[in-house]
Amino acid sequence: MEFQLTSTAFEQGAYIPRKYTGEGADISPPLQWANPPAGTKSFALICDDPDAPVGTWVHWVIYNIPAHTVKLPEGIPDKKELKDGSRQGINDFKRIGYGGPMPPRGSDHRYFFRLYALDIDLVLKPEAVKSDLLEAMGNHILSQAELMGRYKR
């Protein structure tokens, strides 16, 4: 079985409900995964928008998600460190945690949620940015699962 990332809020390639966007409650969507590879010690997740006018826009960076975790519930709090030890980085809105889709009016954008299964717990401070996370993950990525949603204002 393949490592998979899904959501009960939207299907692969479908539109992300307004609730999870900057026009709505701006809370993170529920995500769940299955079939991580053997040897997974932690997970990391990046959500970004490659269609942004200024280049790829980062909406969420969360890492050191414990290996026994199989889902992120809706509405993860915007805290540097969560009760389970997960840490959140700074998105391109210059905030900790999730920042929902808010593309320019008329633009249909894609939002990629990429979950990485890692063979280590990362030694990264809270408030890391995407480039910090990518560098720290380096050769420690066992597998990657992806879910893409769309949004248009």
mmCIF file of C-alpha atoms in Angstrom:
data_model
loop_
_atom_site.group_PDB
_atom_site.id
_atom_site.type_symbol
_atom_site.label_atom_id
_atom_site.label_comp_id
_atom_site.label_asym_id
_atom_site.label_seq_id
_atom_site.Cartn_x
_atom_site.Cartn_y
_atom_site.Cartn_z
ATOM 1 C CA MET A 1 0.000 0.000 0.000
ATOM 2 C CA GLU A 2 1.149 3.487 -0.891
ATOM 3 C CA PHE A 3 1.667 6.278 1.660
ATOM 4 C CA GLN A 4 -1.464 8.436 1.305
ATOM 5 C CA LEU A 5 -2.664 11.824 2.546
ATOM 6 C CA THR A 6 -6.390 12.653 2.473
ATOM 7 C CA SER A 7 -8.906 15.043 4.000
ATOM 8 C CA THR A 8 -12.560 14.707 4.952
ATOM 9 C CA ALA A 9 -12.989 18.373 3.922
ATOM 10 C CA PHE A 10 -12.036 18.031 0.231
ATOM 11 C CA GLU A 11 -10.880 15.426 -2.253
ATOM 12 C CA GLN A 12 -7.743 15.420 -4.394
ATOM 13 C CA GLY A 13 -7.985 18.264 -6.946
ATOM 14 C CA ALA A 14 -11.298 19.576 -5.539
ATOM 15 C CA TYR A 15 -12.033 23.021 -4.133
ATOM 16 C CA ILE A 16 -11.096 23.720 -0.529
ATOM 17 C CA PRO A 17 -14.173 24.832 1.460
ATOM 18 C CA ARG A 18 -14.279 28.536 2.313
ATOM 19 C CA LYS A 19 -14.103 27.707 6.045
ATOM 20 C CA TYR A 20 -10.413 26.810 5.606
ATOM 21 C CA THR A 21 -9.505 29.996 3.718
ATOM 22 C CA GLY A 22 -8.694 33.617 4.487
ATOM 23 C CA GLU A 23 -12.271 34.463 3.488
ATOM 24 C CA GLY A 24 -13.678 32.061 6.061
ATOM 25 C CA ALA A 25 -12.645 30.992 9.565
ATOM 26 C CA ASP A 26 -9.047 30.553 8.304
ATOM 27 C CA ILE A 27 -8.550 27.305 10.213
ATOM 28 C CA SER A 28 -6.485 24.336 9.094
ATOM 29 C CA PRO A 29 -8.395 21.524 7.391
ATOM 30 C CA PRO A 30 -8.541 18.027 8.849
ATOM 31 C CA LEU A 31 -5.879 15.768 7.352
ATOM 32 C CA GLN A 32 -5.274 12.078 7.790
ATOM 33 C CA TRP A 33 -2.771 9.620 6.402
ATOM 34 C CA ALA A 34 -2.226 5.925 5.993
ATOM 35 C CA ASN A 35 0.558 3.469 5.230
ATOM 36 C CA PRO A 36 3.652 5.376 6.353
ATOM 37 C CA PRO A 37 6.857 3.465 5.650
ATOM 38 C CA ALA A 38 8.536 1.280 8.254
ATOM 39 C CA GLY A 39 11.140 3.180 10.229
ATOM 40 C CA THR A 40 9.163 6.457 10.341
ATOM 41 C CA LYS A 41 10.238 8.451 13.417
ATOM 42 C CA SER A 42 8.320 11.669 12.684
ATOM 43 C CA PHE A 43 6.306 13.530 10.065
ATOM 44 C CA ALA A 44 6.597 17.022 8.621
ATOM 45 C CA LEU A 45 4.032 18.877 6.530
ATOM 46 C CA ILE A 46 4.341 21.835 4.182
ATOM 47 C CA CYS A 47 1.405 23.523 2.468
ATOM 48 C CA ASP A 48 2.170 25.968 -0.308
ATOM 49 C CA ASP A 49 0.727 27.658 -3.384
ATOM 50 C CA PRO A 50 2.929 27.574 -6.507
ATOM 51 C CA ASP A 51 0.477 29.814 -8.396
ATOM 52 C CA ALA A 52 0.984 32.933 -6.256
ATOM 53 C CA PRO A 53 1.946 36.074 -8.234
ATOM 54 C CA VAL A 54 5.138 36.511 -6.172
ATOM 55 C CA GLY A 55 6.229 32.878 -6.559
ATOM 56 C CA THR A 56 5.485 29.917 -4.313
ATOM 57 C CA TRP A 57 3.659 31.130 -1.184
ATOM 58 C CA VAL A 58 4.007 29.072 2.006
ATOM 59 C CA HIS A 59 0.779 28.585 3.974
ATOM 60 C CA TRP A 60 1.877 26.115 6.666
ATOM 61 C CA VAL A 61 4.986 24.502 8.095
ATOM 62 C CA ILE A 62 4.575 21.873 10.842
ATOM 63 C CA TYR A 63 7.162 19.299 11.855
ATOM 64 C CA ASN A 64 8.196 16.758 14.505
ATOM 65 C CA ILE A 65 4.704 15.305 14.320
ATOM 66 C CA PRO A 66 5.079 12.054 16.328
ATOM 67 C CA ALA A 67 5.354 8.800 14.359
ATOM 68 C CA HIS A 68 2.242 7.304 16.006
ATOM 69 C CA THR A 69 0.101 10.188 14.699
ATOM 70 C CA VAL A 70 -2.287 9.369 11.828
ATOM 71 C CA LYS A 71 -4.170 12.666 11.532
ATOM 72 C CA LEU A 72 -4.217 16.379 12.194
ATOM 73 C CA PRO A 73 -7.646 17.548 13.343
ATOM 74 C CA GLU A 74 -9.334 20.637 11.971
ATOM 75 C CA GLY A 75 -8.211 23.912 13.498
ATOM 76 C CA ILE A 76 -4.690 23.251 14.774
ATOM 77 C CA PRO A 77 -3.938 26.144 17.169
ATOM 78 C CA ASP A 78 -1.439 28.776 16.010
ATOM 79 C CA LYS A 79 1.161 27.872 18.631
ATOM 80 C CA LYS A 80 4.908 27.358 18.264
ATOM 81 C CA GLU A 81 4.744 23.990 20.009
ATOM 82 C CA LEU A 82 1.748 21.704 20.401
ATOM 83 C CA LYS A 83 0.965 19.343 23.294
ATOM 84 C CA ASP A 84 2.251 16.313 21.359
ATOM 85 C CA GLY A 85 5.630 17.993 20.692
ATOM 86 C CA SER A 86 4.860 19.004 17.112
ATOM 87 C CA ARG A 87 6.330 22.372 16.191
ATOM 88 C CA GLN A 88 4.987 24.959 13.786
ATOM 89 C CA GLY A 89 6.977 27.294 11.649
ATOM 90 C CA ILE A 90 6.346 30.715 10.206
ATOM 91 C CA ASN A 91 4.334 30.946 6.995
ATOM 92 C CA ASP A 92 4.665 33.641 4.327
ATOM 93 C CA PHE A 93 1.986 35.688 6.099
ATOM 94 C CA LYS A 94 4.718 36.062 8.791
ATOM 95 C CA ARG A 95 2.570 34.154 11.304
ATOM 96 C CA ILE A 96 2.999 30.890 13.168
ATOM 97 C CA GLY A 97 0.769 28.051 12.034
ATOM 98 C CA TYR A 98 -1.708 27.779 9.202
ATOM 99 C CA GLY A 99 -2.744 30.632 6.926
ATOM 100 C CA GLY A 100 -5.517 29.709 4.495
ATOM 101 C CA PRO A 101 -5.874 30.378 0.787
ATOM 102 C CA MET A 102 -6.509 33.998 -0.217
ATOM 103 C CA PRO A 103 -5.548 34.317 -3.891
ATOM 104 C CA PRO A 104 -6.168 37.462 -5.941
ATOM 105 C CA ARG A 105 -9.773 37.683 -7.175
ATOM 106 C CA GLY A 106 -10.413 35.676 -10.311
ATOM 107 C CA SER A 107 -7.332 33.478 -9.912
ATOM 108 C CA ASP A 108 -7.734 29.724 -9.515
ATOM 109 C CA HIS A 109 -4.828 28.541 -7.340
ATOM 110 C CA ARG A 110 -3.564 25.105 -6.330
ATOM 111 C CA TYR A 111 -2.604 24.349 -2.726
ATOM 112 C CA PHE A 112 -0.286 21.421 -2.148
ATOM 113 C CA PHE A 113 -0.246 19.706 1.231
ATOM 114 C CA ARG A 114 2.916 17.567 1.287
ATOM 115 C CA LEU A 115 3.468 15.166 4.148
ATOM 116 C CA TYR A 116 6.941 13.755 4.656
ATOM 117 C CA ALA A 117 7.717 10.571 6.596
ATOM 118 C CA LEU A 118 11.149 11.024 8.201
ATOM 119 C CA ASP A 119 13.638 8.639 9.767
ATOM 120 C CA ILE A 120 14.538 11.169 12.510
ATOM 121 C CA ASP A 121 13.062 13.747 14.852
ATOM 122 C CA LEU A 122 14.288 17.074 13.555
ATOM 123 C CA VAL A 123 16.526 19.318 15.598
ATOM 124 C CA LEU A 124 14.846 22.562 14.594
ATOM 125 C CA LYS A 125 13.650 25.411 16.746
ATOM 126 C CA PRO A 126 10.006 26.459 16.631
ATOM 127 C CA GLU A 127 9.317 29.227 14.104
ATOM 128 C CA ALA A 128 11.408 27.615 11.358
ATOM 129 C CA VAL A 129 10.561 28.558 7.781
ATOM 130 C CA LYS A 130 10.107 26.202 4.828
ATOM 131 C CA SER A 131 13.734 26.464 3.681
ATOM 132 C CA ASP A 132 14.948 25.568 7.215
ATOM 133 C CA LEU A 133 12.698 22.521 7.227
ATOM 134 C CA LEU A 134 13.747 21.351 3.765
ATOM 135 C CA GLU A 135 17.406 21.667 4.719
ATOM 136 C CA ALA A 136 16.920 19.797 8.016
ATOM 137 C CA MET A 137 14.996 16.981 6.317
ATOM 138 C CA GLY A 138 17.816 16.505 3.795
ATOM 139 C CA ASN A 139 18.383 12.794 3.204
ATOM 140 C CA HIS A 140 15.978 11.760 5.980
ATOM 141 C CA ILE A 141 12.809 11.580 3.843
ATOM 142 C CA LEU A 142 11.544 7.991 3.681
ATOM 143 C CA SER A 143 8.428 8.827 1.672
ATOM 144 C CA GLN A 144 6.134 11.689 0.685
ATOM 145 C CA ALA A 145 2.347 11.848 0.337
ATOM 146 C CA GLU A 146 0.529 14.723 -1.333
ATOM 147 C CA LEU A 147 -2.956 16.211 -1.405
ATOM 148 C CA MET A 148 -3.800 19.114 -3.709
ATOM 149 C CA GLY A 149 -6.818 21.352 -3.276
ATOM 150 C CA ARG A 150 -7.910 24.432 -5.210
ATOM 151 C CA TYR A 151 -9.388 27.781 -4.310
ATOM 152 C CA LYS A 152 -10.720 30.707 -6.319
ATOM 153 C CA ARG A 153 -12.185 33.967 -5.032
#
